[in-house]
XYZ file of C-alpha atoms in Angstrom:
671
model
C 99.402 155.521 98.631
C 101.907 155.908 101.292
C 99.631 157.580 103.822
C 97.110 155.097 103.472
C 99.691 152.246 104.077
C 101.020 154.207 107.126
C 97.847 154.611 108.636
C 97.506 150.813 108.540
C 100.675 149.969 109.812
C 100.173 152.085 112.850
C 96.510 150.526 113.591
C 97.913 147.112 113.057
C 101.256 147.197 114.793
C 99.956 149.048 117.840
C 103.762 149.482 118.428
C 105.268 153.091 119.424
C 108.610 151.438 118.746
C 107.849 150.519 115.070
C 106.653 154.290 114.211
C 110.615 155.404 113.494
C 110.745 152.735 110.887
C 107.599 152.929 108.937
C 109.492 154.575 106.287
C 111.873 151.290 105.881
C 108.553 149.057 106.417
C 106.706 151.084 103.188
C 110.007 150.648 101.238
C 110.294 147.001 101.779
C 106.566 146.669 100.646
C 107.127 148.801 97.514
C 110.055 146.433 96.849
C 107.967 143.582 97.039
C 105.336 145.137 94.571
C 107.891 145.921 92.129
C 109.534 142.439 92.046
C 105.898 141.100 91.352
C 105.353 143.490 88.689
C 108.869 142.589 87.241
C 107.611 139.080 87.370
C 104.256 139.344 85.836
C 104.586 142.568 83.763
C 101.165 142.969 84.989
C 99.842 140.361 82.249
C 99.111 137.696 84.647
C 98.459 136.883 88.136
C 101.598 135.950 90.238
C 99.826 132.452 91.046
C 99.727 131.757 87.327
C 103.060 132.737 86.775
C 104.209 130.394 89.653
C 103.567 127.428 87.310
C 106.983 126.713 86.291
C 106.542 122.942 86.978
C 104.246 122.965 84.114
C 106.606 124.158 81.765
C 109.878 122.741 82.764
C 111.025 119.093 83.256
C 109.861 116.254 81.554
C 105.996 116.216 80.313
C 104.186 113.544 78.232
C 101.607 116.058 76.200
C 99.458 115.031 73.318
C 101.184 111.456 72.751
C 104.530 113.032 72.782
C 107.580 113.613 75.250
C 108.809 117.465 75.768
C 111.564 118.246 78.115
C 112.692 122.043 79.004
C 115.602 123.100 81.127
C 116.974 126.441 82.170
C 120.764 126.587 81.584
C 122.029 129.824 80.424
C 125.550 128.988 80.239
C 125.390 125.574 78.591
C 126.868 125.528 75.085
C 125.124 122.046 74.669
C 122.699 119.544 76.719
C 121.857 116.086 76.175
C 119.726 113.600 77.977
C 121.233 110.351 78.710
C 119.770 107.282 80.447
C 118.949 103.643 80.251
C 117.274 104.482 76.844
C 120.617 105.383 75.124
C 122.998 103.159 76.763
C 123.908 106.121 78.866
C 125.721 107.539 75.741
C 125.193 110.825 74.202
C 123.554 110.630 70.975
C 121.714 113.118 68.552
C 118.499 111.727 69.294
C 118.285 112.759 72.781
C 120.007 116.373 72.086
C 118.063 119.867 73.347
C 118.206 122.853 71.335
C 118.605 126.226 72.826
C 115.238 128.075 72.109
C 115.806 131.759 73.870
C 118.307 133.828 74.323
C 117.510 133.338 78.011
C 119.255 130.140 78.193
C 115.960 127.757 78.069
C 116.713 124.472 76.052
C 113.769 122.001 75.069
C 113.410 118.670 73.016
C 110.345 116.899 71.783
C 110.525 113.120 71.204
C 107.824 110.393 70.173
C 106.067 108.407 72.566
C 107.971 105.254 72.093
C 111.495 106.939 73.030
C 110.718 106.986 76.647
C 109.155 104.749 79.271
C 108.067 104.600 82.591
C 110.494 103.410 85.075
C 113.494 104.631 82.664
C 116.389 106.179 84.564
C 118.200 109.349 83.122
C 120.284 112.153 83.632
C 121.594 115.427 81.629
C 125.054 116.006 80.240
C 125.552 119.487 80.224
C 128.560 121.138 78.317
C 129.787 124.433 79.188
C 132.650 126.751 78.235
C 135.849 124.891 79.149
C 133.656 121.713 80.890
C 131.063 119.238 81.171
C 129.030 117.219 83.315
C 126.339 115.062 84.495
C 123.395 116.752 86.105
C 119.643 115.971 87.195
C 117.155 117.848 85.728
C 116.483 120.917 88.434
C 112.482 120.079 88.144
C 112.961 116.172 88.151
C 109.670 114.836 90.102
C 111.191 111.500 90.902
C 115.000 110.778 91.909
C 115.918 107.362 93.051
C 119.128 105.754 94.075
C 121.004 103.008 93.231
C 121.145 100.473 96.139
C 124.495 99.042 95.160
C 126.339 102.493 93.452
C 124.934 104.941 95.531
C 124.501 107.235 92.648
C 121.115 109.210 92.169
C 119.334 109.515 88.754
C 115.923 110.956 87.602
C 112.980 108.562 86.988
C 110.709 108.751 84.420
C 107.382 108.662 86.288
C 104.373 108.134 84.414
C 102.253 105.175 86.228
C 99.455 103.259 84.078
C 97.169 104.398 87.133
C 97.508 108.140 88.238
C 96.202 108.283 92.039
C 92.689 109.321 92.406
C 92.205 111.676 95.148
C 89.332 110.575 97.728
C 89.502 113.607 99.845
C 90.796 116.226 97.314
C 88.320 118.934 99.051
C 89.652 118.886 102.214
C 90.000 122.181 104.311
C 92.200 122.759 107.393
C 90.603 123.775 110.419
C 92.438 125.788 113.097
C 93.295 125.953 115.893
C 96.139 123.558 114.848
C 97.660 120.974 117.123
C 100.723 120.144 115.243
C 102.793 116.766 115.245
C 106.118 117.252 113.932
C 107.081 113.805 112.052
C 109.861 112.426 109.942
C 108.608 109.477 107.849
C 112.147 107.838 107.741
C 112.756 107.902 111.767
C 108.852 107.267 112.589
C 109.363 103.029 112.987
C 110.335 101.304 115.902
C 112.603 99.684 113.482
C 116.517 100.368 112.787
C 115.916 101.421 109.478
C 114.196 103.989 107.263
C 110.567 103.792 107.548
C 108.141 104.179 104.586
C 105.076 106.333 103.818
C 103.028 102.980 103.599
C 104.300 102.296 107.206
C 103.894 105.685 108.197
C 100.098 105.535 107.039
C 99.406 102.116 108.734
C 101.377 102.470 111.824
C 102.034 106.128 112.789
C 98.762 107.844 111.732
C 96.345 105.937 113.688
C 98.648 107.100 116.715
C 98.248 110.744 115.960
C 94.681 110.430 115.567
C 94.205 109.092 118.785
C 96.231 111.183 120.527
C 94.258 114.382 119.276
C 96.238 116.486 116.733
C 94.889 117.806 113.551
C 97.693 118.464 111.678
C 101.068 116.681 110.724
C 104.383 118.505 109.916
C 106.187 116.240 107.544
C 109.990 116.848 107.690
C 112.343 115.486 104.742
C 109.966 115.160 102.151
C 112.076 116.667 99.036
C 114.827 114.445 97.891
C 118.102 114.938 99.631
C 121.541 112.816 99.386
C 122.633 112.554 102.513
C 119.812 110.998 104.854
C 121.418 112.486 107.883
C 120.862 116.134 106.802
C 117.400 115.596 108.200
C 116.262 116.813 104.928
C 117.705 120.373 104.945
C 120.024 119.922 102.379
C 117.774 119.412 99.300
C 119.041 118.533 96.153
C 115.861 117.855 93.894
C 112.806 120.603 94.983
C 110.174 118.889 93.019
C 110.878 115.098 93.864
C 109.176 113.405 97.083
C 112.114 111.405 98.716
C 111.891 107.775 96.872
C 113.756 106.156 99.740
C 110.232 106.280 101.776
C 108.235 105.149 98.706
C 106.984 106.284 95.533
C 104.750 109.511 94.711
C 101.392 107.449 94.896
C 102.500 106.153 98.415
C 103.034 109.781 99.625
C 99.647 110.992 97.770
C 97.907 108.089 99.828
C 99.145 108.700 103.290
C 98.204 112.576 102.619
C 94.973 111.861 101.353
C 94.145 109.350 104.300
C 95.220 112.210 106.555
C 92.587 114.417 104.979
C 89.793 111.687 105.358
C 90.462 111.820 109.299
C 90.357 115.611 109.317
C 94.435 116.075 109.711
C 95.946 118.876 107.836
C 99.369 118.107 106.274
C 102.235 120.928 106.591
C 105.237 120.362 104.795
C 108.827 121.543 105.728
C 109.909 124.058 102.877
C 113.525 124.486 102.666
C 113.726 127.452 100.700
C 116.876 129.042 102.739
C 119.455 126.977 101.357
C 120.420 124.416 99.103
C 123.008 121.304 99.150
C 126.518 121.997 97.323
C 126.234 118.693 95.513
C 126.586 119.121 91.708
C 125.573 116.256 89.762
C 122.294 115.882 92.208
C 121.984 119.442 93.184
C 121.415 122.727 91.440
C 125.337 123.832 92.377
C 127.117 124.675 88.920
C 124.467 123.157 87.338
C 125.123 125.081 83.982
C 129.124 125.396 84.821
C 128.639 128.567 86.744
C 128.420 129.214 90.502
C 125.891 131.758 90.078
C 122.789 130.234 88.036
C 120.660 129.805 91.017
C 122.922 131.366 93.844
C 124.680 134.721 94.648
C 128.179 134.554 93.522
C 131.460 134.798 95.338
C 130.925 134.730 99.416
C 127.349 135.464 99.437
C 126.348 132.345 97.946
C 127.983 130.446 100.273
C 126.512 129.430 103.994
C 129.220 129.559 106.252
C 127.335 127.463 109.097
C 125.567 125.057 106.903
C 128.169 124.553 104.184
C 125.379 124.957 101.667
C 124.486 127.245 98.372
C 122.393 130.557 99.068
C 119.882 131.229 96.657
C 120.018 134.645 94.666
C 116.201 136.075 95.506
C 116.045 138.729 93.124
C 117.105 136.849 89.803
C 113.819 136.127 87.773
C 114.454 132.859 87.063
C 115.294 131.809 90.420
C 112.057 133.335 91.865
C 110.051 131.606 89.213
C 111.716 128.239 90.309
C 110.937 128.870 94.106
C 107.494 130.254 93.745
C 106.663 127.492 91.252
C 107.940 125.091 94.293
C 105.304 126.431 96.674
C 102.444 126.013 94.181
C 103.646 122.341 92.907
C 103.479 120.708 96.161
C 100.061 122.101 96.519
C 99.001 120.996 93.241
C 100.554 117.710 92.951
C 100.393 116.274 96.615
C 97.398 118.565 97.907
C 99.444 119.602 100.873
C 97.877 122.304 103.101
C 100.892 124.647 103.916
C 104.544 124.801 104.692
C 106.681 125.405 107.572
C 109.488 127.629 106.090
C 112.474 126.417 107.441
C 115.637 128.877 108.162
C 113.570 131.993 107.910
C 116.350 133.727 110.226
C 119.177 132.831 107.536
C 117.209 134.282 104.906
C 116.397 137.434 106.564
C 119.718 138.780 107.220
C 123.033 138.671 105.641
C 124.946 137.340 108.403
C 122.313 134.710 108.363
C 121.679 135.191 112.308
C 124.962 134.342 113.122
C 126.747 136.511 115.733
C 124.893 139.488 116.663
C 122.068 139.220 119.557
C 118.934 140.907 118.284
C 118.434 143.329 121.251
C 116.853 146.537 119.549
C 114.678 147.346 116.761
C 117.690 148.689 114.989
C 118.870 145.065 114.081
C 115.195 144.489 112.108
C 115.756 147.590 109.555
C 119.433 148.066 109.306
C 121.646 146.990 106.368
C 121.838 143.481 107.481
C 118.339 142.717 106.116
C 118.018 141.108 103.061
C 115.282 142.714 101.530
C 115.169 140.557 98.525
C 114.683 137.543 100.622
C 111.948 139.481 102.399
C 110.443 140.630 99.275
C 110.479 136.623 98.032
C 108.850 135.276 101.066
C 106.169 137.792 100.880
C 105.496 136.909 97.134
C 105.819 133.072 98.210
C 103.064 133.741 101.332
C 100.698 135.387 98.229
C 100.913 132.513 95.739
C 100.300 129.823 98.405
C 97.262 131.561 99.852
C 96.073 132.298 96.136
C 96.093 128.720 95.049
C 94.698 127.508 98.381
C 92.915 130.250 100.468
C 92.923 127.756 103.547
C 96.856 127.006 103.255
C 98.940 127.358 106.214
C 102.189 129.171 106.348
C 104.599 129.040 109.406
C 107.798 131.127 109.649
C 110.805 129.585 111.658
C 112.785 132.706 113.039
C 114.364 133.132 116.328
C 115.089 136.897 115.157
C 111.733 138.009 116.220
C 111.629 140.169 112.956
C 108.052 142.496 113.525
C 105.595 141.877 110.693
C 106.543 138.330 109.438
C 102.677 137.122 110.320
C 101.443 140.198 109.435
C 99.488 141.014 106.452
C 101.163 141.813 103.330
C 98.836 144.800 102.272
C 99.784 146.273 105.958
C 103.802 146.151 105.350
C 104.106 142.356 106.467
C 105.440 139.486 104.970
C 102.201 137.389 105.204
C 102.654 134.274 107.098
C 99.657 132.851 109.240
C 101.846 131.978 112.106
C 105.317 132.344 113.547
C 107.015 129.747 115.761
C 107.419 131.011 119.478
C 110.845 129.625 119.556
C 111.723 131.712 122.764
C 109.557 128.912 124.659
C 111.557 126.084 124.088
C 114.944 127.954 124.821
C 113.535 129.223 128.343
C 112.444 125.549 129.210
C 116.090 124.255 128.357
C 117.835 127.456 130.347
C 115.854 126.462 133.591
C 116.357 122.759 133.112
C 119.900 123.114 132.345
C 121.319 125.820 134.021
C 118.864 126.822 136.963
C 118.262 124.712 140.140
C 114.635 123.991 140.876
C 114.047 125.782 143.758
C 115.513 128.835 141.929
C 113.273 128.667 138.214
C 112.080 132.405 138.346
C 108.121 132.441 137.814
C 108.399 136.089 136.555
C 110.999 135.011 133.774
C 109.110 131.769 132.770
C 105.574 133.882 132.424
C 107.335 136.658 130.485
C 108.710 133.837 128.151
C 105.395 131.773 127.906
C 103.593 135.084 126.698
C 106.141 137.208 125.020
C 104.760 137.431 121.505
C 103.379 140.429 119.206
C 99.630 140.927 119.746
C 99.282 141.410 116.069
C 100.945 138.495 114.913
C 99.830 134.660 115.239
C 102.148 132.183 117.046
C 102.795 128.391 117.479
C 104.020 127.353 120.926
C 106.042 124.455 121.613
C 108.037 122.827 124.516
C 110.372 121.192 122.183
C 110.510 120.085 118.903
C 113.419 117.983 117.025
C 115.981 120.875 117.285
C 116.383 120.228 120.883
C 117.503 116.609 120.438
C 119.368 116.669 117.055
C 123.100 115.111 117.338
C 123.996 115.322 120.890
C 120.972 117.430 122.458
C 118.738 115.727 124.786
C 114.879 115.763 125.157
C 113.228 117.382 128.027
C 112.477 113.963 129.714
C 116.306 112.598 129.266
C 117.552 116.451 130.277
C 115.429 116.000 133.522
C 116.190 112.183 134.118
C 119.369 111.239 132.024
C 120.768 107.806 132.855
C 118.195 107.073 135.584
C 115.887 106.275 132.613
C 117.560 103.070 131.878
C 117.091 101.570 134.916
C 114.132 103.068 136.892
C 111.031 103.668 134.456
C 109.119 100.745 135.381
C 105.835 101.494 136.906
C 107.008 99.476 139.806
C 110.268 101.489 140.430
C 110.394 104.351 143.191
C 113.374 106.713 142.211
C 113.015 110.575 143.190
C 114.884 111.907 139.973
C 112.355 110.136 137.674
C 109.535 111.364 139.667
C 110.982 114.780 139.497
C 111.089 114.066 135.713
C 107.923 113.008 134.800
C 106.459 115.725 137.188
C 108.021 118.789 135.484
C 107.780 117.068 131.983
C 103.814 116.912 132.528
C 103.841 120.748 133.766
C 106.016 122.054 131.145
C 103.682 120.742 128.404
C 100.674 122.113 130.002
C 101.922 125.236 130.792
C 103.111 125.831 127.209
C 99.933 124.516 125.808
C 97.702 126.544 128.299
C 99.868 129.880 127.126
C 100.099 129.054 123.549
C 99.117 131.713 120.968
C 97.372 130.040 118.226
C 98.699 126.559 118.295
C 100.868 124.101 119.643
C 103.479 121.735 118.357
C 105.014 118.421 119.513
C 107.642 116.206 117.768
C 106.504 112.793 117.339
C 107.441 110.651 120.589
C 108.124 113.443 122.764
C 104.684 113.581 123.848
C 105.509 110.170 125.729
C 108.687 111.000 126.601
C 111.258 109.346 124.129
C 114.642 109.362 125.635
C 117.743 109.896 124.555
C 118.598 112.064 121.167
C 118.188 112.237 117.313
C 121.196 110.755 115.454
C 121.282 109.495 111.857
C 123.274 106.785 110.633
C 126.801 108.380 109.919
C 130.768 107.325 110.368
C 130.538 108.464 114.041
C 128.041 106.042 115.023
C 128.934 103.009 112.960
C 126.122 103.945 110.742
C 123.618 102.940 113.279
C 119.848 103.607 112.898
C 119.167 103.000 117.141
C 118.821 106.901 117.220
C 117.210 107.426 113.886
C 113.653 105.703 115.297
C 111.022 105.780 117.485
C 110.880 103.663 120.134
C 107.069 102.772 120.258
C 107.614 99.748 122.518
C 108.316 101.981 125.159
C 104.778 103.857 125.118
C 102.760 100.745 124.446
C 104.118 98.773 127.308
C 101.945 99.037 130.704
C 104.849 97.758 132.624
C 106.689 100.969 132.001
C 106.092 104.803 132.840
C 105.887 106.226 129.505
C 102.478 105.066 128.627
C 101.516 107.707 131.703
C 102.913 110.526 129.654
C 101.284 109.716 126.700
C 97.874 109.012 128.180
C 98.371 112.667 129.620
C 99.298 114.328 126.482
C 95.781 112.820 125.001
C 93.640 113.767 128.029
C 95.538 117.355 128.057
C 94.939 117.864 124.372
C 91.453 116.679 124.571
C 90.848 119.123 127.816
C 91.990 122.191 125.592
C 90.193 121.567 122.590
C 86.815 120.926 124.265
C 86.802 124.601 125.532
C 88.448 126.096 122.097
C 91.113 127.309 124.475
C 93.565 128.488 121.721
C 91.079 130.780 120.444
C 89.817 132.259 123.553
C 91.851 135.171 123.440
C 94.999 136.130 125.872
C 95.798 134.107 129.179
C 94.631 136.437 132.188
C 97.516 136.086 134.894
C 95.730 135.962 138.469
C 98.639 135.235 140.860
C 102.443 135.354 140.069
C 104.300 134.465 143.212
C 107.526 133.740 142.907
C 108.645 133.066 146.378
C 105.933 130.296 146.355
C 107.015 129.351 142.519
C 103.427 129.566 141.878
C 101.336 130.983 138.824
C 97.894 130.912 138.182
C 96.034 132.228 135.022
C 92.340 131.954 133.304
C 91.404 131.270 129.810
C 88.531 130.244 127.923
C 86.965 129.406 131.514
C 89.508 127.196 132.974
C 91.754 128.130 135.834
C 95.144 126.895 135.671
C 97.124 126.443 138.658
C 100.660 125.959 138.370
C 102.950 125.114 141.678
C 106.599 124.571 140.438
C 108.091 124.130 143.796
C 110.072 121.203 144.176
C 108.997 120.629 147.956
C 106.285 122.758 149.087
C 102.682 121.860 148.860
C 100.369 124.272 149.860
C 97.100 123.763 151.752
C 93.958 126.302 151.320
C 96.004 128.386 148.497
C 93.292 130.969 148.001
C 92.073 133.165 144.664
C 89.536 135.490 143.977
C 87.116 134.223 141.606
C 83.348 134.765 140.619
C 80.568 133.330 142.905
C 79.938 130.070 142.213
C 80.967 126.278 142.122
C 83.836 125.015 140.683
C 85.043 121.604 139.741
C 88.646 120.058 139.297
C 88.650 118.758 135.379
C 92.387 117.998 135.009
C 95.346 117.094 137.830
C 99.110 116.304 136.280
C 99.258 114.633 139.541
C 96.627 111.910 138.709
C 97.808 108.190 139.410
C 97.076 107.384 135.493
C 99.426 110.117 134.897
C 102.274 108.737 136.704
C 101.535 111.307 139.734
C 100.838 110.337 143.556
C 96.937 110.785 143.774
C 97.269 113.556 145.940
C 93.996 115.639 145.168
C 90.525 113.904 145.253
C 89.513 113.587 141.601
C 86.539 115.353 140.400
C 86.690 117.380 143.654
C 84.237 120.491 143.657
C 85.248 123.868 145.158
C 82.661 126.446 146.557
C 83.577 130.053 146.315
C 83.304 131.622 149.657
C 82.340 135.123 150.271
C 84.986 137.366 152.093
C 83.871 141.050 153.650
C 86.981 143.243 152.349
C 85.958 146.797 153.461
C 82.594 147.574 151.986
C 83.303 145.022 149.288
C 82.239 141.572 149.509
C 84.611 139.340 147.641
C 84.848 135.452 146.795
C 87.615 132.834 146.801
C 88.295 129.246 146.251
C 90.949 127.602 148.582
C 92.608 124.365 147.367
C 95.481 121.883 147.950
C 98.059 122.694 145.751
C 100.521 119.846 145.751
C 104.199 120.335 144.865
C 105.351 120.000 141.186
C 101.711 119.841 140.256
C 99.197 121.856 137.991
C 95.782 121.412 138.404
C 92.900 122.670 136.365
C 89.293 123.894 137.322
C 86.204 124.761 135.552
C 82.867 126.733 136.623
C 80.000 125.006 136.924
């Protein structure tokens, strides 16, 4: 088996720098296989093993209620709730049914009812505490007391899916969205509002996938959903489970895949609402001691080798596919999972960093198994790794020694754009550096490219457009206004997006509102802003007003995506660089039969800029300088270009020459 795997690795990676590390890759692969066998004991499939949500938690089976919980250190557990006057009674006391710490209770049908609130009172040596069940599927917060409780949720009319057989269709144009902050109002948006008001906008804009953030229940709204407390509960602050299902179903009916942010990199520290010290120990779900604490995120770190924890996490992957028909996951914080130092401090400047003792091989094995479960349950599922370190093999098949993700995020691309915008004057933007960052990806792994996501605008950061224009956006965004800084910002905003998409690996991502140049930043209600929702919303009225320039950017984004999709550019292979001229601030590429001309020079427009092409006629199909996109209309619309023959010694070459204005990109197609 070792020789066979090494052969596959050599063929797959085609990277001579990886060859010295083949024994490490082999060891990691074998570790994942051993871990899988430890979990299944060879008696069942890993996907069937990942069904803990059907065993643990509260279920109504054959006219009775059955509840189970894993709490190995507990001495006693009792259900308390509205049905018991929140008192501990023998009627609702669980019994330990295994030495591994599984507790169970069976109750008659009339003992519990839809809508009842409940918790667990857990007693352990030397203490006790209220806990929300780990597998709770519905958790609600009291509007007055702000206390969270589990809620029994068995509606008389279970949701009936209309588009249960939906299959995602790549390449993916992903619209990253947060249900709560998606509305224009200063408040928390709902699943119903998102389906009614935002989904039609996403469809109209041409995106074919939604990446939903903050779906799992989290106590603190301002955590953006990244401090999860209840991993099996859809956040009730946005609505009911049926309303989330209706949103996903409607998206599927419109051909839109729904990807969910999956946060298995850490968990909230909260003890009543979360998993921390659930049975009185700090190490039930998490590592003991310092390894169980995330120093930067003030959260808990999972123990990825403990079978019960793996059962919980792998079942969580399957649950959202089974119950909510999601089409896949963006795994958040993969870098933090991969390394014992969580990616904090050391730079990833050599391959040794990926194969030394700092790598958490248990976490790597868990992600390998998670991908296997997800793709077994839903073969067309999408998994995306958020990793900034560049760990090789994350998006390579597991059978070849990889981790099994379908895609990885090209996180260096937005870093490049913001570095240029914030630290380098326009005339000094280096085209060699820019091109390198746009196409710097492993050829054996698929990537999702983007110019900016939610990350760049979180609490104090700025969107690209606001970084470019800043306070002038408050005064000069009317269509009748003339302002050089605004002109610059709008021109570069369009070019940055087109360059990111034209060179994208296998998919493209945009955070909601950024397509029309949403200003300012993202900030959730907190002490520091007087609990304001002003920055925790999307100001769609800016985009919809014909008197403001935002609608130009939205129209540009829609046309850009339609142009790329119409020629299936993202499935047409690696972009072919034709010209890279740093002095001119120009680069030209060809992909899928389209020719992309970028002139990033702030002041120099070029007449008769020439490039060698095949003989024939070419037509202008896209121009970032169109007046409908907020441009200056310096190039005639639908202009045709003829390749002219030029004698070069004994060779006959053909060139087209075109006018290439400053801060403009043109796209030509051969007729």
